[in-house]
CSV table of C-alpha atoms in Angstrom, one decimal:
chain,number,residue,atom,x,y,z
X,1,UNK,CA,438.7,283.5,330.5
X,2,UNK,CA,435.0,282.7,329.2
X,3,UNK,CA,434.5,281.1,325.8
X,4,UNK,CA,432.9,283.0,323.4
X,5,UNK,CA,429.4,282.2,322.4
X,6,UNK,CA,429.8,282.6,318.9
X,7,UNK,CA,430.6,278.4,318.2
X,8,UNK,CA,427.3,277.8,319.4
X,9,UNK,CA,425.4,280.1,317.5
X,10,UNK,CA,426.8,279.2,314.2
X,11,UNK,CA,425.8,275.5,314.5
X,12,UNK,CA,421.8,276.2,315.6
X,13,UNK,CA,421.7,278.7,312.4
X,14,UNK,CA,423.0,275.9,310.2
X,15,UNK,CA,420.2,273.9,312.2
X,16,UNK,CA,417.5,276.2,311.1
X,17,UNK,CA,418.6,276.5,307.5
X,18,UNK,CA,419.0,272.4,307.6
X,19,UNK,CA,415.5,271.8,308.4
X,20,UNK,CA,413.8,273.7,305.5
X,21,UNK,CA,415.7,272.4,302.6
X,22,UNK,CA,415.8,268.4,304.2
X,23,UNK,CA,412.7,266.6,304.1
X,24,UNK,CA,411.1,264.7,307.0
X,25,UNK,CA,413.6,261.6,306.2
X,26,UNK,CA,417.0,264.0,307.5
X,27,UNK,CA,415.3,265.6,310.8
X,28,UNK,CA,417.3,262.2,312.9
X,29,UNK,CA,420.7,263.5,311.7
X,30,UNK,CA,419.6,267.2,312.4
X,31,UNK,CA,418.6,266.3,316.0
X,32,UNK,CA,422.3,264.5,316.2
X,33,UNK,CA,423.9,267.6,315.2
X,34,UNK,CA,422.2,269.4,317.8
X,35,UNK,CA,423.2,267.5,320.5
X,36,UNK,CA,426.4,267.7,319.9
X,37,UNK,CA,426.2,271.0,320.1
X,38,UNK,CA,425.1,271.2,322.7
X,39,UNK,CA,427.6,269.2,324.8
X,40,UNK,CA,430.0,271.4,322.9
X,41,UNK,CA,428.5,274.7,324.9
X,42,UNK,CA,427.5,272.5,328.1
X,43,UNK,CA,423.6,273.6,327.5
X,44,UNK,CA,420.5,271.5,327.5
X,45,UNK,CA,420.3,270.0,323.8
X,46,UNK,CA,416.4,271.9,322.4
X,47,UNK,CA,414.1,270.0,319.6
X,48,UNK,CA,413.9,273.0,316.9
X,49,UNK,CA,410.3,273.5,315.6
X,50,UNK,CA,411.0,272.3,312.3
X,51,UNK,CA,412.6,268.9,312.9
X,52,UNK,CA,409.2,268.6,315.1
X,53,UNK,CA,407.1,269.5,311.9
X,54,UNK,CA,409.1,267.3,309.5
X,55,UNK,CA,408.7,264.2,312.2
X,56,UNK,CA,404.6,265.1,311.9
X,57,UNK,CA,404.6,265.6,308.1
X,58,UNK,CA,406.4,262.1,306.9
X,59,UNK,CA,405.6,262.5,303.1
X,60,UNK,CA,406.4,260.0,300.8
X,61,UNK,CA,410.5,260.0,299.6
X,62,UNK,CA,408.9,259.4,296.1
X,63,UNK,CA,407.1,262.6,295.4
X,64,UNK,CA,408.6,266.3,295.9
X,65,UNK,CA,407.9,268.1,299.4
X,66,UNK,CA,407.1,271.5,297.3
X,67,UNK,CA,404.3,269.9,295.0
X,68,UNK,CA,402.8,268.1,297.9
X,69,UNK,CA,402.8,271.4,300.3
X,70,UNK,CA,400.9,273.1,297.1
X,71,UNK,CA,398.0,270.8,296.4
X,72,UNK,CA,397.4,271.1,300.4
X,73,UNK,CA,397.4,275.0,300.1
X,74,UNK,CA,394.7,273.9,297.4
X,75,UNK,CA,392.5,271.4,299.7
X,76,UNK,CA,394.0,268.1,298.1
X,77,UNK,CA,395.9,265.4,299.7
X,78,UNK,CA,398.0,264.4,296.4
X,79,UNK,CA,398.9,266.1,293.2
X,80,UNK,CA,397.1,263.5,291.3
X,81,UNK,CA,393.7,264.4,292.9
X,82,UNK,CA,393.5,268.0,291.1
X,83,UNK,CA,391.2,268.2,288.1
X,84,UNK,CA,392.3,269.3,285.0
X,85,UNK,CA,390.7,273.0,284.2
X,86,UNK,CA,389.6,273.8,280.8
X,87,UNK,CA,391.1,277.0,279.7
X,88,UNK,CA,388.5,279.8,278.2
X,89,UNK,CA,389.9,279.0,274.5
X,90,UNK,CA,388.7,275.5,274.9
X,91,UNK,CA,385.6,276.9,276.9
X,92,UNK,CA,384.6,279.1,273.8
X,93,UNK,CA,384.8,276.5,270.9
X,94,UNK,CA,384.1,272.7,272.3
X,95,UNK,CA,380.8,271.8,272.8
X,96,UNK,CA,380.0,271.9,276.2
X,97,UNK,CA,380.6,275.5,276.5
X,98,UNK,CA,377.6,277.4,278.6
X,99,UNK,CA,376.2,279.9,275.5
X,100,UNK,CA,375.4,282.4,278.6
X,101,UNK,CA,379.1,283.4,279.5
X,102,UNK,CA,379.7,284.9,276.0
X,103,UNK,CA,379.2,288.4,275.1
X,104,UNK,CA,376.6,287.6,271.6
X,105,UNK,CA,375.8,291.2,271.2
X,106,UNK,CA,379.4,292.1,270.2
X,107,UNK,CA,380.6,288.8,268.7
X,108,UNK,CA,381.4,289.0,265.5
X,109,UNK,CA,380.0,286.7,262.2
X,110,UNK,CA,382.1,284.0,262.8
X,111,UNK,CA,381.7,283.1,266.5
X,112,UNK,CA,377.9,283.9,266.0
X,113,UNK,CA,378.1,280.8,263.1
X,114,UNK,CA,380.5,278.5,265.8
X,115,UNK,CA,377.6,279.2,268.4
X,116,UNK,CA,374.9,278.6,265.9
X,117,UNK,CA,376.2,275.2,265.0
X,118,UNK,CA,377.1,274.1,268.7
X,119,UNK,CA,373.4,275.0,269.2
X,120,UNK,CA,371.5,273.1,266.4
X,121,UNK,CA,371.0,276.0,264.7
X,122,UNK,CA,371.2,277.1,260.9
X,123,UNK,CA,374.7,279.1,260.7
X,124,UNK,CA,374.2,280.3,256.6
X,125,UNK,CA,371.8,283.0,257.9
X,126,UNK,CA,372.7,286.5,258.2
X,127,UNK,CA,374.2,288.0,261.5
X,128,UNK,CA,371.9,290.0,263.1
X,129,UNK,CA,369.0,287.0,262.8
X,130,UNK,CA,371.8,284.2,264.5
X,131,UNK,CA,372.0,287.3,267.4
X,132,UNK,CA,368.8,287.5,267.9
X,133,UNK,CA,367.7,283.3,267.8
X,134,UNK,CA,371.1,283.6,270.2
X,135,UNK,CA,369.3,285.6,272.8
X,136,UNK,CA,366.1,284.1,272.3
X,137,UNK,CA,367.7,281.3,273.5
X,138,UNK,CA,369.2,283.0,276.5
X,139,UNK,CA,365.9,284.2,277.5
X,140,UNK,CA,364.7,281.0,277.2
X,141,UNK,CA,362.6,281.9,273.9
X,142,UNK,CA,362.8,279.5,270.6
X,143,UNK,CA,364.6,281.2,268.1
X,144,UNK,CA,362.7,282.8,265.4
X,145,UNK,CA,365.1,282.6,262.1
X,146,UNK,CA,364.3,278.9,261.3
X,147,UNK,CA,366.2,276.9,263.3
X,148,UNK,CA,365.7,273.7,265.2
X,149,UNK,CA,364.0,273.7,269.1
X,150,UNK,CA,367.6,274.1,270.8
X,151,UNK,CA,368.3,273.8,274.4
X,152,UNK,CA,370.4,275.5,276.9
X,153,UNK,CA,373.9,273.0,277.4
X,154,UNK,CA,374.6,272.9,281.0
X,155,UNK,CA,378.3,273.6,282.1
X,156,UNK,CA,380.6,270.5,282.7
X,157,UNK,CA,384.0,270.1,284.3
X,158,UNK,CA,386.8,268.1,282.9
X,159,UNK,CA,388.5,265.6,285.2
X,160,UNK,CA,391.3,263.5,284.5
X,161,UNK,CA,391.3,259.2,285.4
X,162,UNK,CA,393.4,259.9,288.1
X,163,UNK,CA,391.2,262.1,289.7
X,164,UNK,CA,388.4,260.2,289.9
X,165,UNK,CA,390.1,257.6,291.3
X,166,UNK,CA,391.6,260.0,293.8
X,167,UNK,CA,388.1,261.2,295.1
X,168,UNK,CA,386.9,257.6,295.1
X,169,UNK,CA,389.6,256.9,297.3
X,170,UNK,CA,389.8,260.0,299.6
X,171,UNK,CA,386.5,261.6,301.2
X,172,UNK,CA,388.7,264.8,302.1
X,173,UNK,CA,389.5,265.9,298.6
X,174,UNK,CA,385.9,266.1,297.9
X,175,UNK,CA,384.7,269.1,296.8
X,176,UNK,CA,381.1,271.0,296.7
X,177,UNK,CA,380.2,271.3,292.9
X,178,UNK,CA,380.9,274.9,291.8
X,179,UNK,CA,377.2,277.1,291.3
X,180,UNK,CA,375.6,277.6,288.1
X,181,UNK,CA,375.8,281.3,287.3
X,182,UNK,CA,372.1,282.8,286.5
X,183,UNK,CA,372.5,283.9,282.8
X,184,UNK,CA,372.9,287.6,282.6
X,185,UNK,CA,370.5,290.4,281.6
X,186,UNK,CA,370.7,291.2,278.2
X,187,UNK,CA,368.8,294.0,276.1
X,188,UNK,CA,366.4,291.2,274.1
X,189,UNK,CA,363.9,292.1,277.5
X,190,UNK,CA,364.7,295.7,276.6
X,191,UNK,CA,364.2,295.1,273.1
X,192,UNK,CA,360.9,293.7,273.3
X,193,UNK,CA,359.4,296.9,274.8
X,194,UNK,CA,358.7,298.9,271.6
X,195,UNK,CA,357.0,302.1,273.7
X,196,UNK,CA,358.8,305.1,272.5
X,197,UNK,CA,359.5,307.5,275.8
X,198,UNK,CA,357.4,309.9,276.5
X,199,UNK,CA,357.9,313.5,275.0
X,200,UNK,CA,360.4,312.2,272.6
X,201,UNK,CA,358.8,313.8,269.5
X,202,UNK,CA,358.9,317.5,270.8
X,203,UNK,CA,362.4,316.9,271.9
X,204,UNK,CA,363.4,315.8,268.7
X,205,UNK,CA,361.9,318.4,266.9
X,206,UNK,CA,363.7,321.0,268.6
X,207,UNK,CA,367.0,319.7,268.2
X,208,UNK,CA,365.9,319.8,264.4
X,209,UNK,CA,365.5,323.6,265.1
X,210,UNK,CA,368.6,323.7,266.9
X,211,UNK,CA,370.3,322.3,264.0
X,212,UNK,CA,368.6,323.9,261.2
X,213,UNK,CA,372.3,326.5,260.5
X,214,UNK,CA,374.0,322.9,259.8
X,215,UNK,CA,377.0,324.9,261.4
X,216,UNK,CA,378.6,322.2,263.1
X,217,UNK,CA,382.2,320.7,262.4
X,218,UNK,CA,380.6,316.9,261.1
X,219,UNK,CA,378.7,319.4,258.5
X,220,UNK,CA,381.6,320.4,256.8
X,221,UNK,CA,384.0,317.7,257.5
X,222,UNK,CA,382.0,314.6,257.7
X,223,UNK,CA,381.3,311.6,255.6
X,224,UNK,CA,378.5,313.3,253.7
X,225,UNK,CA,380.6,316.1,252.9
X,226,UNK,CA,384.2,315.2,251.8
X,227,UNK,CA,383.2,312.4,249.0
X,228,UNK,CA,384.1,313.8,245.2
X,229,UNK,CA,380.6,313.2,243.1
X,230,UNK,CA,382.6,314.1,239.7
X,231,UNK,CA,385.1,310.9,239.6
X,232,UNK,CA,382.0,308.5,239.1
X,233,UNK,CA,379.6,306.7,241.4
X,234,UNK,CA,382.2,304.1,242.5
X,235,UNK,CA,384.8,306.5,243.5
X,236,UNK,CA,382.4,308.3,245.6
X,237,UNK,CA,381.1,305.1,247.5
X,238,UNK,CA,384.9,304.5,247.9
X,239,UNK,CA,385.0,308.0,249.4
X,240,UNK,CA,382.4,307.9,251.7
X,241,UNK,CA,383.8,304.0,252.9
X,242,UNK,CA,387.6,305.4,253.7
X,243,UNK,CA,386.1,308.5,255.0
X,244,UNK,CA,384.3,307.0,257.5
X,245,UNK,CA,387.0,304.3,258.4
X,246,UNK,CA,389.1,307.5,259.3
X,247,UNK,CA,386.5,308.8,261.9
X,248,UNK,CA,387.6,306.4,264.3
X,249,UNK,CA,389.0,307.6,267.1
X,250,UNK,CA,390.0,310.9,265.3
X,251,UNK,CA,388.4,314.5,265.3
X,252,UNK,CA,386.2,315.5,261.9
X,253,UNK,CA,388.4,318.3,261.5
X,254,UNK,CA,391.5,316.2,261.0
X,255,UNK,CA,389.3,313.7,259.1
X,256,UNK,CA,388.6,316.9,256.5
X,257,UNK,CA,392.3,317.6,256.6
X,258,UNK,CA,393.1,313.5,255.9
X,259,UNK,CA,390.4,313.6,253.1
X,260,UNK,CA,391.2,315.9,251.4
X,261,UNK,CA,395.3,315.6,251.0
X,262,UNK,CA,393.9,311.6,249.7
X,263,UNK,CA,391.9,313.3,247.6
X,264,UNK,CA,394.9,315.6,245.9
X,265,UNK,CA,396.9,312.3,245.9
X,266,UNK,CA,393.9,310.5,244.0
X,267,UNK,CA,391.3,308.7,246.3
X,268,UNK,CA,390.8,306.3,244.1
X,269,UNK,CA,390.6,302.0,244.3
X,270,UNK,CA,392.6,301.7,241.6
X,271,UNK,CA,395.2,304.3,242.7
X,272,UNK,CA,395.5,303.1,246.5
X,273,UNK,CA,396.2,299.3,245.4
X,274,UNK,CA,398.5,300.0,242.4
X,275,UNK,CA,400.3,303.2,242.6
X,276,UNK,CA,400.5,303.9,246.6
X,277,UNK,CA,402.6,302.1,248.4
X,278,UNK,CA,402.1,301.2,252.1
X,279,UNK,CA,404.6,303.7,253.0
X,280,UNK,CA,403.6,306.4,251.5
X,281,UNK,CA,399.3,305.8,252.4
X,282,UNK,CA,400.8,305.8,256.0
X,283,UNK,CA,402.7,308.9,255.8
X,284,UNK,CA,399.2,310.5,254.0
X,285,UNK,CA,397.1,309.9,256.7
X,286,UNK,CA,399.6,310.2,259.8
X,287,UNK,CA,397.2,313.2,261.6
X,288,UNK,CA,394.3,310.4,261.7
X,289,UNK,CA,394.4,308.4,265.5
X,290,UNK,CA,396.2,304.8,265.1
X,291,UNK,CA,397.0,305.7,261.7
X,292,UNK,CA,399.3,302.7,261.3
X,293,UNK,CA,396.4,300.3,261.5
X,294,UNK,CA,394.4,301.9,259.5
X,295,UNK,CA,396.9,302.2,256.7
X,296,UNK,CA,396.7,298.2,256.7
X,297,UNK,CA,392.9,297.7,257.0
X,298,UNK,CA,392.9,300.7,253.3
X,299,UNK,CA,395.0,298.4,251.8
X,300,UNK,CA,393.5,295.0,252.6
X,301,UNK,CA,389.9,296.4,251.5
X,302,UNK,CA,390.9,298.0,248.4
X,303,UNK,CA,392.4,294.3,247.4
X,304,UNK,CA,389.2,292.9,248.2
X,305,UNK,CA,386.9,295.5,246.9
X,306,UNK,CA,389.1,294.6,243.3
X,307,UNK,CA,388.8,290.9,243.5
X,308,UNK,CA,385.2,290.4,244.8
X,309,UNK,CA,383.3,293.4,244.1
X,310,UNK,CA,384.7,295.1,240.8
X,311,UNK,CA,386.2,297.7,242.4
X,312,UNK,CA,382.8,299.2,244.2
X,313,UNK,CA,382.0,298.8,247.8
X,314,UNK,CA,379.7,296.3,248.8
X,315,UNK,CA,375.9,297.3,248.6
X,316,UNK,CA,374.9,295.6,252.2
X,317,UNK,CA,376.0,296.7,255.8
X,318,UNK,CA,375.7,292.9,256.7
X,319,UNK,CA,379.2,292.5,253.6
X,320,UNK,CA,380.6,295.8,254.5
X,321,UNK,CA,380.5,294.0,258.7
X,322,UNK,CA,383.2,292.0,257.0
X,323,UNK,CA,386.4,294.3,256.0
X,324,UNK,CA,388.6,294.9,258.0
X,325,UNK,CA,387.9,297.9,260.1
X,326,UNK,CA,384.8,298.1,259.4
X,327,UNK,CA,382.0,298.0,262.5
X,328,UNK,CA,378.2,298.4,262.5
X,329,UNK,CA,378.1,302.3,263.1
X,330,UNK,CA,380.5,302.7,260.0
X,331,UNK,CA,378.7,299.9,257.6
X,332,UNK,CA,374.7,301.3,258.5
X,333,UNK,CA,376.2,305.1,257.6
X,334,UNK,CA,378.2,303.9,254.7
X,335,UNK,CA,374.9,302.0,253.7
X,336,UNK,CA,372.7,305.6,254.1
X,337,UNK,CA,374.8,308.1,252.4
X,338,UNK,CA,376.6,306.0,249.5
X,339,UNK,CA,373.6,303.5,248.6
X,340,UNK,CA,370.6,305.8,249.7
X,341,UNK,CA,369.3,302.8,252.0
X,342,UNK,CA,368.7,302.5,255.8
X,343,UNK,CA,368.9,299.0,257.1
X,344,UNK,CA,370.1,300.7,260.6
X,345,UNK,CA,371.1,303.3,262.8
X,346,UNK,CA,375.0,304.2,263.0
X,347,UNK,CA,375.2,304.9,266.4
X,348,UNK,CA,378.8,306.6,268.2
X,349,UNK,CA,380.0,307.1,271.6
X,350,UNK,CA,378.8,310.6,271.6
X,351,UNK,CA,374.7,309.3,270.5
X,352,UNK,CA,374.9,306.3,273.0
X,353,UNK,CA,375.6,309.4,275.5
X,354,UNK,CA,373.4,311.5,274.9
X,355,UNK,CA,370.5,309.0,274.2
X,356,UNK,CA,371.3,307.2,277.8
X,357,UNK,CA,371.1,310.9,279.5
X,358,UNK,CA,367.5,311.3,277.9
X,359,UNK,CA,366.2,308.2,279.5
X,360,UNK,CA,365.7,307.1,275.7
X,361,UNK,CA,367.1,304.0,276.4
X,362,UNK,CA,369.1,302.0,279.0
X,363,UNK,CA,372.3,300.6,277.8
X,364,UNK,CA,375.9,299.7,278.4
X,365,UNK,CA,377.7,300.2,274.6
X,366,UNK,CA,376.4,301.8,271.4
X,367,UNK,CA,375.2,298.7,269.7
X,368,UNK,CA,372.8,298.1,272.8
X,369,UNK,CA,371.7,301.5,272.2
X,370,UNK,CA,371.3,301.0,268.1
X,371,UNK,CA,369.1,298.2,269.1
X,372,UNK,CA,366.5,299.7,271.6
X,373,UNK,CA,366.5,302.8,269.5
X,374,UNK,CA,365.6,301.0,266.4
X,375,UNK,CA,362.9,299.5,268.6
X,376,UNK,CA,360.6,302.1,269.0
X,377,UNK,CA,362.0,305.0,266.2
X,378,UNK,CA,360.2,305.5,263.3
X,379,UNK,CA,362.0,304.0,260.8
X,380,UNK,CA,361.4,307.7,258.3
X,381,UNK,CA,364.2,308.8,261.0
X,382,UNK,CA,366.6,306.4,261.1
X,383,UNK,CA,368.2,308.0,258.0
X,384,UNK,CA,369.1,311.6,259.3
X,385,UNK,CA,369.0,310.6,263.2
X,386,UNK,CA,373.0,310.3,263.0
X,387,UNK,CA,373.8,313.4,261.3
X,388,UNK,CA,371.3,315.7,263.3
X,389,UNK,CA,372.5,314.3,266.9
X,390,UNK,CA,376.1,314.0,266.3
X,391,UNK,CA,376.5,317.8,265.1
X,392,UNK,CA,373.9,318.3,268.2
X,393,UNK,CA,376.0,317.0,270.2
X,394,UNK,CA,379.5,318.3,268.6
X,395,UNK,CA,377.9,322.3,269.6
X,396,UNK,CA,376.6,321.4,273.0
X,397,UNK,CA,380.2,320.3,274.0
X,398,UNK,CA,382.7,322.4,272.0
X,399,UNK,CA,380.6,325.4,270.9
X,400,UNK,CA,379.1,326.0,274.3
X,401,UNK,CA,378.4,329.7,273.5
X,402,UNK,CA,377.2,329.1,270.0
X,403,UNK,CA,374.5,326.6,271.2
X,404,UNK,CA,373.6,329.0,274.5
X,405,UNK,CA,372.4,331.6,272.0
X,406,UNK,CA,370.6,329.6,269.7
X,407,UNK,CA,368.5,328.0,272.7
X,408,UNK,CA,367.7,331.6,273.5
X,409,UNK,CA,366.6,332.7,270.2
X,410,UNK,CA,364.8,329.7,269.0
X,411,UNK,CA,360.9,328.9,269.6
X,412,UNK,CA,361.2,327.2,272.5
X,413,UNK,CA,363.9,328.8,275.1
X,414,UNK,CA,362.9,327.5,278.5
X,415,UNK,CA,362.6,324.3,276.4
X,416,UNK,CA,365.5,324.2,275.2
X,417,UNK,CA,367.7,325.4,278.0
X,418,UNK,CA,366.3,322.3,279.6
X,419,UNK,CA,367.6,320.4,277.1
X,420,UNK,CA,371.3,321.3,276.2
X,421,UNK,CA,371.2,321.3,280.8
X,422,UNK,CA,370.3,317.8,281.0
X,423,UNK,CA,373.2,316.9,278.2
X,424,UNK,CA,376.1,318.3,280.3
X,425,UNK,CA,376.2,322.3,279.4
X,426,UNK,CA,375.7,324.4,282.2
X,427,UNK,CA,373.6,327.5,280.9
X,428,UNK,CA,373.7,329.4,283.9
X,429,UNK,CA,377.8,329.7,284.0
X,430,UNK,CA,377.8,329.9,280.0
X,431,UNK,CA,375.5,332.8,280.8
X,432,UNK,CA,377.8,334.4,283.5
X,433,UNK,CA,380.4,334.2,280.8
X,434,UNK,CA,379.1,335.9,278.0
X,435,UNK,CA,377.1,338.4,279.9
X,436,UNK,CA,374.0,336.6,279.0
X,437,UNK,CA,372.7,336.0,282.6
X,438,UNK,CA,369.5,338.4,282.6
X,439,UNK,CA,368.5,337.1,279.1
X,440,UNK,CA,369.0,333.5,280.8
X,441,UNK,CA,366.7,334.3,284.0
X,442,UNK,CA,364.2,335.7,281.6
X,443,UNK,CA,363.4,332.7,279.3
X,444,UNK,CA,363.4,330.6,282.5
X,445,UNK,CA,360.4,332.7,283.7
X,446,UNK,CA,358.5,332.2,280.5
C-alpha cells in the first residue's frame, strides 16, 4: 500500500512560512528541518528560495529585519542615514522657508505680517502694500512700501547628526540634491500692464443699456436694497454688513427672504448680542447656505463691533478684512454702499467669469481678477462696476428670454447678441424657443 503524500507536504509549507518570519540567523535550523524531511519521504532534500535569500541578506541581530528592508526600499543602507523632513507647518513659519511656495495673494493679514518679518520687512503696514512689496520680491523687484533691500532665502534641508555621519561613511546613501523650483507666475507681471483691452468702453456701455430696467433679482434683493434707512445711520451700516455676509454661497432671493424675517425680529447690534440667542439667530437665518457658520461669525462681530467700534461697523475695508467672515469682495462693497467710498472692486465668482470670457483679464480666482481690473478701470467706475455686472450677469443666465429681447430692442442688436453669445447664452436656440428666430436672423444682417 503507498504512503500518502500528505506528511511531506505539511512539513515544506511550515518551511515556507518558517523562512519569512525567521531572520537570516534561523535559515541553519530550517535547512535541518528539511532534510529530515526529506529522508522521511525518501526524496532529494531542496534549498528553499528564502533560506537562500536570508544566507545572502545577514543583517545585524541588533536592528529589526522590517525597518532595515524599508530604508532599502528608500535607497539607504541603515535607518540612521535618513534625514529628518521638515513638515510644511514648520516650512511656513521658521526662517528658512522659500517665500515662493506660498500662495501671498490669498494669505491673510497675519501670515502677510510672519512673511514680512522673516523677510526684513516692516510688518505694521497695511495688507495690500505687504502683498505687493511680497511680490515685488518674487519678481525679483525691491519692495516699494518702505522696507529694507530684502533678499530671496534659498531652501534648506534639515539633517539630523546621524546622518551626516552616515553619508560621510557610506558613498551609496548619497543622494543628488533635490532642484530648486523656478518661482511661479504670479499676476504682479499682469499687474504692471495698465492698457485697458480694446473695445472695452462700448462694451461697457451697452451692458449699462442692457441694465438700464434695474429688473434683476440683486436689484431688489441685494445689499443696496434690504438695509432699513429709518433706524439711524449705524443700524443701516449694520444692515448692509450682515446683508452681505449672507450672500455667501446663497441665492439673493433667499438673502431678501433672510433679511427681511431679521429685520421683523430687529436687525439691530444691540438686539443680536443681548436679546438673541445663538439658537434662535440660527433658526432665523436657516434658508441662508452654511447657516450654522454664519450664525457664529453674526455673533462674534456684533461683540466686537460693541467693544471696539461703539456699536458701528468699521469705516475701512482693510478693519472690516478682519471679522470673521468677512473677505475682500464683501469689505470693498460694504465700504461703497454703507460709507459712500471706493477703495476697491468687490469682485464674485460670477464677475471673475464673465470678465475672464471677455479677454478683460487673465486670472485664476476673483481677487486676481479685482487686481488687473483695478489696473487699467477708471477708478469713476469702480463704484457701480459690481452692481451693473452682477445683475448683467444674474439675466444672461436665469432670465435667458428676458435678456434675448432686450438685446433685440436696444441700440445696438448685432452688438449685443454678440455679447450675451460670448457669455454662455445661446441666442439662436433662445430664439427657436420663443419664436424669435426671424427677428434673430434679422439683427444679425444689420
Amino acid at each position: 500500500m503507498p504512503r500518502s503524500p500528505l506528511p511531506a507536504l505539511v512539513p515544506r509549507l511550515v518551511v515556507r512560512r518558517s523562512t519569512r518570519l525567521f531572520s537570516s540567523s534561523g535559515s541553519e535550523d530550517v535547512d535541518a528541518r528539511q532534510s529530515a524531511t526529506a529522508k522521511a519521504t525518501k526524496t532529494k532534500p531542496k534549498t528553499s528560495k528564502a533560506s537562500t535569500i536570508n544566507k545572502k541578506r545577514k543583517a545585524p541581530s541588533s536592528e529589526p529585519t522590517r525597518a532595515i528592508h524599508g530604508s532599502r526600499r528608500r535607497g539607504y543602507s541603515t535607518t540612521n542615514e535618513m534625514p529628518e523632513i521638515a513638515s510644511p507647518l514648520e516650512e511656513t513659519v521658521s526662517n528658512d522657508a522659500p517665500l515662493l511656495s506660498l500662495d501671498i495673494e490669498n494669505a491673510d493679514r497675519k501670515m502677510l505680517q510672519t512673511l514680512a518679518k522673516q523677510h526684513g520687512m516692516k510688518a505694521n503696514q497695511k495688507s495690500d502694500i505687504l502683498r505687493a512689496d511680497l511680490l515685488a520680491i518674487l519678481s525679483g523687484k525691491q519692495p516699494q512700501g518702505g522696507s529694507q533691500s530684502v533678499t530671496l532665502p534659498t531652501p534648506s534641508v534639515k539633517t539630523t547628526a546621524s546622518s551626516t555621519s552616515a553619508n560621510e561613511t557610506s558613498p551609496k546613501s548619497k543622494r543628488s540634491p533635490a532642484k530648486k523650483k523656478s518661482p511661479k507666475k504670479t499676476s504682479a507681471a499682469t499687474i504692471e500692464n495698465t492698457a485697458p483691452p480694446d473695445g472695452w468702453f462700448e462694451i461697457y456701455q451697452l451692458v449699462e443699456e442692457l441694465r438700464a430696467d434695474r429688473s434683476a433679482p440683486v436689484d431688489t434683493d441685494g445689499s443696496e436694497a434690504l438695509p432699513q434707512r429709518q433706524h439711524g445711520l449705524k443700524t443701516y451700516r449694520f444692515q448692509v454688513l450682515v446683508a452681505l455676509m449672507l450672500s455667501s454661497q446663497t441665492k439673493d432671493a433667499v438673502v431678501g427672504e433672510t433679511m427681511r424675517r431679521l429685520q421683523q425680529h430687529g436687525l439691530t447690534v444691540e438686539n443680536i448680542h443681548h436679546h438673541t440667542t445663538h439658537e434662535q439667530l440660527n433658526e432665523l437665518i436657516r434658508k441662508a447656505g452654511f447657516h450654522n457658520n454664519k450664525t457664529k461669525f453674526i455673533k462674534s462681530v456684533v461683540e466686537i463691533l460693541l467693544d471696539k467700534y461703539d456699536g458701528d461697523i468699521p469705516p475701512t475695508a482693510e478693519e472690516m478684512i478682519e471679522l470673521p467672515g468677512v473677505g475682500p469682495k464683501m469689505a470693498y462693497i460694504v465700504e461703497n454702499v454703507a460709507w459712500n467710498k471706493t477703495t476697491g472692486i468687490g469682485i464674485d465668482t460670477h464677475m471673475h467669469r464673465m470678465f475672464n470670457q471677455l479677454k478683460w483679464v487673465k486670472s485664476k480666482n476673483p481677487e486676481q481678477t479685482r487686481k488687473q481690473l483695478e489696473a487699467w478701470l477708471p477708478n469713476e467706475y469702480w463704484s457701480s462696476v459690481n452692481l451693473l455686472w452682477v445683475g448683467f450677469g444674474q439675466e444672461v443666465q436665469q432670465q435667458k428670454a428676458k435678456m434675448l429681447r432686450k438685446a433685440l430692442d436696444s441700440s445696438r442688436p448685432k452688438d449685443a447678441l454678440k455679447l450675451i453669445n460670448r457669455l454662455g447664452l445661446d441666442y439662436r436656440k433662445e430664439g427657436e424657443k420663443l419664436g424669435l428666430k426671424e427677428e434673430v436672423t434679422a439683427a444679425l444682417q444689420k
